[in-house]
XYZ file of C-alpha atoms in Angstrom:
455
model
C -0.052 0.013 0.091
C 1.357 3.624 -0.864
C 0.391 6.545 1.100
C 0.184 9.680 -0.751
C 0.697 13.038 1.261
C -0.846 16.013 -0.272
C 0.408 18.383 2.289
C -0.738 21.669 3.750
C -1.226 23.303 0.312
C -4.037 20.920 -0.644
C -5.752 21.469 2.732
C -5.907 25.186 2.161
C -7.095 24.879 -1.331
C -9.953 22.575 -0.187
C -10.989 24.986 2.608
C -10.940 27.999 0.083
C -13.104 26.021 -2.389
C -15.462 25.039 0.398
C -15.930 28.766 1.399
C -16.416 29.923 -2.038
C -19.130 27.163 -2.740
C -20.871 28.091 0.753
C -20.978 31.822 -0.308
C -22.462 31.042 -3.765
C -25.240 28.792 -2.192
C -25.932 31.124 0.794
C -25.149 34.562 -0.632
C -26.151 37.615 1.551
C -29.452 39.173 0.592
C -29.138 42.154 -1.657
C -31.903 44.729 -2.346
C -32.776 44.940 -6.069
C -34.007 47.961 -7.874
C -37.845 47.840 -8.317
C -38.841 48.788 -11.806
C -40.829 46.384 -13.883
C -44.252 46.689 -12.311
C -47.264 46.953 -14.258
C -50.360 48.839 -12.744
C -54.100 48.025 -13.435
C -56.659 50.217 -11.644
C -59.703 48.184 -10.513
C -63.183 49.487 -10.177
C -66.809 48.651 -9.333
C -70.159 50.088 -9.983
C -71.740 51.446 -7.040
C -74.961 53.230 -5.959
C -72.988 56.393 -6.711
C -71.366 55.248 -10.085
C -68.082 53.697 -11.122
C -65.553 53.909 -8.176
C -61.818 52.943 -8.160
C -61.876 50.226 -5.360
C -58.287 48.814 -5.906
C -54.886 48.804 -7.593
C -53.442 45.635 -9.001
C -49.506 45.597 -9.096
C -47.955 42.993 -11.424
C -44.424 42.003 -10.213
C -42.004 40.159 -12.336
C -42.328 36.940 -10.041
C -44.766 35.547 -7.552
C -44.784 37.418 -4.052
C -43.703 35.496 -1.050
C -45.784 36.981 1.700
C -49.524 37.291 0.661
C -52.189 38.022 3.132
C -51.573 41.275 4.807
C -49.286 43.969 3.085
C -51.285 47.068 3.964
C -48.206 48.685 5.781
C -46.135 48.494 2.627
C -48.376 50.572 0.352
C -49.622 54.134 -0.020
C -51.935 55.320 -2.824
C -52.712 58.879 -3.637
C -54.436 60.631 -6.576
C -54.040 63.990 -8.196
C -56.623 65.643 -10.592
C -55.600 68.193 -13.041
C -52.095 68.543 -11.425
C -53.572 69.522 -8.133
C -51.960 68.596 -4.811
C -52.087 64.805 -4.111
C -54.768 63.232 -1.959
C -54.603 60.002 0.013
C -56.761 57.071 -0.801
C -57.900 54.778 2.067
C -56.118 51.627 1.908
C -58.292 48.684 3.297
C -56.355 45.630 2.493
C -53.270 44.513 0.402
C -52.732 40.856 -0.350
C -51.369 38.728 -3.309
C -53.673 37.254 -5.964
C -52.918 35.247 -9.030
C -54.843 37.586 -11.386
C -55.638 41.375 -11.297
C -58.935 41.402 -9.473
C -60.297 41.864 -5.814
C -60.690 38.466 -4.011
C -61.998 37.345 -0.596
C -59.198 34.764 -0.383
C -55.496 35.605 -1.310
C -53.957 33.301 -3.964
C -50.443 32.496 -4.601
C -49.258 34.848 -7.617
C -47.373 37.848 -8.782
C -50.267 40.214 -8.257
C -50.411 42.684 -5.213
C -54.058 43.761 -4.861
C -54.358 46.943 -2.899
C -58.149 47.289 -1.825
C -59.399 51.016 -1.446
C -62.352 52.493 0.095
C -65.011 53.608 -2.533
C -66.328 56.048 0.051
C -63.355 58.188 -0.487
C -64.127 61.615 -1.992
C -61.454 60.915 -4.789
C -62.683 57.370 -5.547
C -64.671 58.312 -8.891
C -63.538 57.842 -12.525
C -65.500 60.637 -13.851
C -67.518 63.803 -13.072
C -71.224 64.408 -14.119
C -72.200 67.126 -16.375
C -75.854 68.256 -16.197
C -77.263 68.856 -19.660
C -80.909 69.377 -21.063
C -81.453 72.038 -18.080
C -84.000 74.158 -20.174
C -87.445 73.844 -19.312
C -89.586 71.776 -21.568
C -93.371 71.897 -22.361
C -95.463 68.803 -21.292
C -99.092 68.057 -20.847
C -100.215 67.574 -17.283
C -103.484 68.061 -15.159
C -104.269 71.158 -13.104
C -106.089 71.030 -9.612
C -109.369 70.742 -11.300
C -108.310 67.722 -13.518
C -108.169 69.789 -16.706
C -105.316 68.931 -19.137
C -103.027 71.858 -19.331
C -99.572 72.634 -20.730
C -96.808 72.805 -18.149
C -93.029 73.464 -18.223
C -90.774 71.087 -16.356
C -86.953 70.377 -16.505
C -85.812 66.929 -17.522
C -82.073 67.147 -16.702
C -79.668 64.592 -18.072
C -76.495 63.564 -16.372
C -73.656 62.854 -18.670
C -70.461 61.102 -17.432
C -67.251 62.765 -18.428
C -64.126 60.634 -17.731
C -61.182 62.190 -15.860
C -58.931 59.963 -18.086
C -55.415 61.251 -18.143
C -56.321 64.211 -16.003
C -56.505 61.797 -12.956
C -53.252 60.270 -11.909
C -52.789 57.414 -9.348
C -49.522 57.326 -7.462
C -48.633 54.026 -5.722
C -45.796 53.934 -3.392
C -44.166 50.676 -2.044
C -42.812 51.960 1.210
C -40.648 48.935 2.158
C -39.008 45.967 1.074
C -40.923 42.945 -0.816
C -39.499 39.467 -1.141
C -40.297 37.540 -4.116
C -40.588 33.660 -4.138
C -37.574 33.569 -6.379
C -35.645 34.927 -3.328
C -35.096 38.423 -4.882
C -35.921 41.350 -2.575
C -37.203 44.473 -4.304
C -36.557 47.814 -2.820
C -38.759 50.806 -2.288
C -40.271 52.368 -5.289
C -43.242 54.672 -6.471
C -45.144 54.385 -9.790
C -47.992 56.362 -11.367
C -50.911 55.348 -13.596
C -53.358 57.636 -15.411
C -57.199 56.684 -15.399
C -58.144 56.392 -19.037
C -61.194 54.017 -19.159
C -59.217 51.315 -20.941
C -56.822 51.286 -18.164
C -59.605 50.423 -15.644
C -60.803 47.042 -15.155
C -64.457 46.698 -13.988
C -66.206 43.319 -13.398
C -69.269 42.779 -15.446
C -69.265 46.374 -17.056
C -66.264 45.396 -19.225
C -68.321 42.497 -20.831
C -71.322 44.566 -21.902
C -71.233 44.544 -25.723
C -72.652 47.562 -27.529
C -75.475 46.896 -29.968
C -78.255 48.475 -31.751
C -81.808 47.659 -32.996
C -84.031 49.574 -35.467
C -87.673 49.334 -36.389
C -89.177 50.272 -39.961
C -86.296 52.577 -40.830
C -82.648 52.892 -39.877
C -83.360 56.242 -38.136
C -85.903 54.756 -35.801
C -83.211 53.009 -33.565
C -82.400 52.213 -30.048
C -78.908 51.579 -28.554
C -78.476 48.884 -26.024
C -75.975 46.723 -24.390
C -75.988 42.972 -23.929
C -74.263 40.987 -21.177
C -73.717 37.243 -21.869
C -72.775 34.984 -18.973
C -69.952 32.224 -19.224
C -72.030 29.218 -20.347
C -72.015 25.523 -19.727
C -73.396 23.105 -22.329
C -77.007 22.233 -21.727
C -77.518 24.966 -19.245
C -80.257 27.602 -19.365
C -79.933 31.304 -18.145
C -82.398 33.880 -17.156
C -82.561 37.135 -19.191
C -83.022 40.592 -17.396
C -84.193 43.775 -19.064
C -83.027 46.931 -17.182
C -84.712 50.093 -18.101
C -82.914 53.346 -16.918
C -84.494 56.660 -15.781
C -84.779 60.081 -17.073
C -81.172 61.173 -15.831
C -79.614 58.648 -18.178
C -81.028 59.680 -21.467
C -78.337 59.946 -24.079
C -76.510 58.581 -26.927
C -73.307 57.235 -25.236
C -74.767 53.817 -24.677
C -72.892 53.836 -21.226
C -74.393 56.301 -18.719
C -77.246 53.943 -17.798
C -74.559 51.161 -16.855
C -72.634 53.628 -14.833
C -75.150 55.445 -12.736
C -76.499 52.720 -10.552
C -76.132 48.945 -10.172
C -79.301 48.313 -12.126
C -77.819 46.556 -15.107
C -75.611 44.235 -12.996
C -77.922 43.775 -10.165
C -78.562 40.055 -10.651
C -75.180 39.101 -11.740
C -73.440 38.462 -8.381
C -76.235 36.079 -7.458
C -76.740 34.086 -10.838
C -75.327 33.958 -14.258
C -77.689 35.821 -16.504
C -78.027 37.566 -19.750
C -78.693 41.176 -19.328
C -80.207 43.921 -21.807
C -79.817 47.490 -21.023
C -81.268 49.864 -23.732
C -80.760 53.495 -23.839
C -83.009 55.992 -25.681
C -81.513 59.401 -26.887
C -84.234 62.140 -26.166
C -87.220 62.825 -23.932
C -89.849 62.930 -26.754
C -89.886 59.995 -29.345
C -89.847 61.642 -32.794
C -91.272 58.310 -34.184
C -94.380 58.478 -31.977
C -96.111 61.686 -32.637
C -99.609 62.693 -31.529
C -99.859 65.095 -34.544
C -99.823 61.949 -36.740
C -102.466 60.185 -34.810
C -99.982 58.249 -32.771
C -100.262 57.825 -29.018
C -97.204 59.880 -28.161
C -95.841 60.404 -24.716
C -92.155 60.679 -23.198
C -89.431 58.430 -22.177
C -90.498 54.718 -22.062
C -94.233 55.573 -22.457
C -94.383 55.659 -26.214
C -95.618 52.517 -28.193
C -92.693 52.884 -30.584
C -90.059 52.528 -27.899
C -91.718 49.622 -26.261
C -91.936 47.897 -29.677
C -88.161 48.743 -30.090
C -87.614 47.082 -26.717
C -89.548 44.056 -27.557
C -87.761 43.622 -30.924
C -84.377 43.828 -29.071
C -85.617 41.165 -26.763
C -86.932 38.958 -29.716
C -83.668 39.191 -31.569
C -81.621 38.373 -28.466
C -83.752 35.248 -27.887
C -83.287 34.105 -31.415
C -79.441 34.490 -31.211
C -79.255 33.000 -27.795
C -81.148 29.669 -27.402
C -79.327 29.196 -24.092
C -81.891 31.785 -22.388
C -84.402 30.410 -20.325
C -87.653 31.819 -21.820
C -89.732 31.033 -18.639
C -87.221 33.390 -16.640
C -87.394 36.753 -18.493
C -87.278 39.577 -15.883
C -87.776 43.196 -15.913
C -86.002 45.654 -13.640
C -86.849 49.386 -13.873
C -86.115 52.424 -11.992
C -88.032 55.767 -12.114
C -89.174 56.271 -15.647
C -87.776 52.781 -16.281
C -90.215 51.347 -13.905
C -93.062 53.179 -15.662
C -91.707 51.438 -18.863
C -91.494 48.158 -17.152
C -95.195 48.325 -16.628
C -95.822 49.034 -20.245
C -93.778 46.084 -21.265
C -95.806 43.921 -18.939
C -98.985 45.351 -20.377
C -97.722 44.785 -23.868
C -96.977 41.106 -23.341
C -98.769 39.952 -20.156
C -97.924 36.429 -20.780
C -94.195 36.762 -21.556
C -92.336 37.841 -18.472
C -91.649 36.062 -15.271
C -91.399 38.846 -12.820
C -90.592 42.503 -12.323
C -88.937 44.859 -9.917
C -90.389 48.484 -10.293
C -88.815 51.107 -8.273
C -90.205 54.833 -7.759
C -92.222 54.703 -10.933
C -95.576 56.331 -11.955
C -99.198 55.252 -12.121
C -99.809 52.912 -15.257
C -100.967 54.543 -18.410
C -99.558 57.882 -17.562
C -99.020 59.996 -20.607
C -96.461 62.707 -20.261
C -97.703 63.931 -16.785
C -101.506 63.149 -17.406
C -102.193 60.485 -14.792
C -105.427 58.991 -13.393
C -105.753 56.484 -16.221
C -105.106 53.185 -14.503
C -108.303 51.076 -13.831
C -109.229 47.533 -12.694
C -110.023 46.938 -16.448
C -106.865 47.896 -17.913
C -104.652 46.337 -15.330
C -106.456 42.926 -15.136
C -104.353 41.482 -17.857
C -101.054 41.532 -15.496
C -102.690 40.387 -12.241
C -101.033 36.984 -12.399
C -97.448 38.498 -12.787
C -95.166 38.737 -9.806
C -94.337 42.398 -9.271
C -92.621 44.086 -6.455
C -93.142 47.990 -6.268
C -90.833 50.115 -4.286
C -91.281 53.650 -3.273
C -90.359 56.378 -0.710
C -93.378 58.589 0.469
C -90.996 61.728 0.418
C -90.379 61.261 -3.131
C -90.729 64.638 -4.929
C -89.508 63.431 -8.277
C -91.972 60.846 -8.804
C -94.987 61.044 -6.288
C -95.514 57.946 -4.174
C -99.342 57.915 -5.114
C -98.392 56.241 -8.591
C -97.030 53.040 -6.766
C -99.800 53.143 -4.227
C -102.568 53.284 -7.088
C -100.917 50.480 -9.152
C -100.503 48.351 -5.851
C -104.061 48.989 -4.677
C -105.871 48.180 -7.994
C -103.752 44.978 -8.415
C -103.895 43.753 -4.935
C -107.176 44.986 -3.539
C -109.419 45.134 -6.780
C -107.837 42.285 -8.644
C -106.838 40.069 -5.824
C -103.198 39.712 -7.542
C -101.652 36.818 -5.609
C -98.118 37.763 -6.330
C -97.889 41.623 -6.174
C -95.838 43.182 -3.269
C -95.234 46.761 -2.251
C -92.611 48.237 -0.027
C -92.808 51.766 1.067
C -89.784 53.585 2.591
C -89.712 56.507 5.142
C -86.650 58.732 4.288
C -85.161 61.266 6.577
C -81.488 61.320 5.592
C -78.800 59.648 3.399
C -78.278 56.022 4.428
C -81.830 55.351 5.600
C -82.901 51.936 4.669
C -79.880 51.504 2.616
C -80.578 54.383 0.196
C -77.032 55.789 -0.158
C -77.816 58.976 -2.098
C -79.449 61.870 -0.423
C -82.660 61.605 -2.354
C -85.852 59.682 -1.430
C -86.324 58.912 -4.982
C -83.405 56.550 -5.120
C -85.088 53.384 -3.534
C -83.181 51.377 -6.036
C -79.959 51.957 -3.880
C -81.697 49.695 -1.246
C -83.205 47.254 -3.726
C -79.926 46.484 -5.727
C -78.053 45.812 -2.311
C -80.669 43.495 -1.146
C -80.024 39.779 -1.408
C -83.500 39.191 -0.355
C -85.175 41.128 -3.224
C -82.803 39.840 -5.922
C -83.302 36.400 -4.723
C -87.077 36.703 -4.803
C -86.715 38.003 -8.461
C -84.621 35.069 -9.531
C -86.953 32.626 -7.970
C -89.962 33.666 -10.280
C -90.780 31.437 -13.140
C -93.431 31.731 -15.859
C -95.838 28.899 -15.838
């Protein structure tokens, strides 16, 4: 046997190699520059319009710690280069996609949830238009039909877009799953509509229907749910009020939760039409037609019915026994007109702060046991505040009294609110007319509607 002595030089080299290897495997953590982060603004439709409810930060790799990162972030806004204002951070956590979630998921997105009650949460301002008085038919104190002047103001959303800048600051260090430590940083993002991600709203497709001639048209939006083979889905028709008259095919989706009210509870098709002026130029009393305003005219009701029929033809997945109406203010009036036009077609209706059936312009007093008998079998839930100055409560009371007391309608309901201040009964806006604030936030009411089925 031969013994080979490598000597001290070998031992020194071995020790050096071991130290170098150890250093490469267990390198000291170093803070890296934090540059490649993409920002998405997250929004939701609330009772007071579209609000930014979060910011999604897309990091280059998965984030290690994921459930409570609130201390790490600060969010501010600046409109028209004004001084920055804080947004209230409610939560910050990790997700695998840029969206708000109840349960954090492993992923590369940090979601910073923000308080929609912040005064700087909005994505747009509202421009009041059509403020000049218009002439309408109404009744005087003696019941005579007279001409009166009223304002039918329209609220037009004007997006802040690049005038609104969100600043997001990462105030401390952030460890990625890869082992990288990202240093402090600050980023900005402008609020153009295409930079904002809003559940449900983003999936409404703009469409148009016409009747007899191309000029006689109605803009509308269609929401189609994710579908499974063999499944059938309800269809909801949402009718807006007078404040959303316009041609943008958008204001009626933004102003309330009306168009999306059923979607958190059940996958549904939704149709949301919008007309562009108070009077209907294709329904003129001077030409022997019925006339009227808003959803009162026969022409507009026929346009809505054609819209529905075309949608049913194109989407056989719709359950024709579950077609619902959801109307607020003048839209509640329109909802009644749809029910009366096709009394054996709809499964149920939510009608909020509407008017007496068969009102023409402001001429009421036309609803009777005879002309409401055709809809006595339909499940209808009326809502109204007794302090409503926009649409007096007597209209809903009369409709309900005739249907319930005179016609013994088995499935008609009526809820009347007392309103003293914003927040009462869940009415967020400081207006007793806005009963839909409470209705669209009620699982009880939406659940009732979705349970109805035409037999």
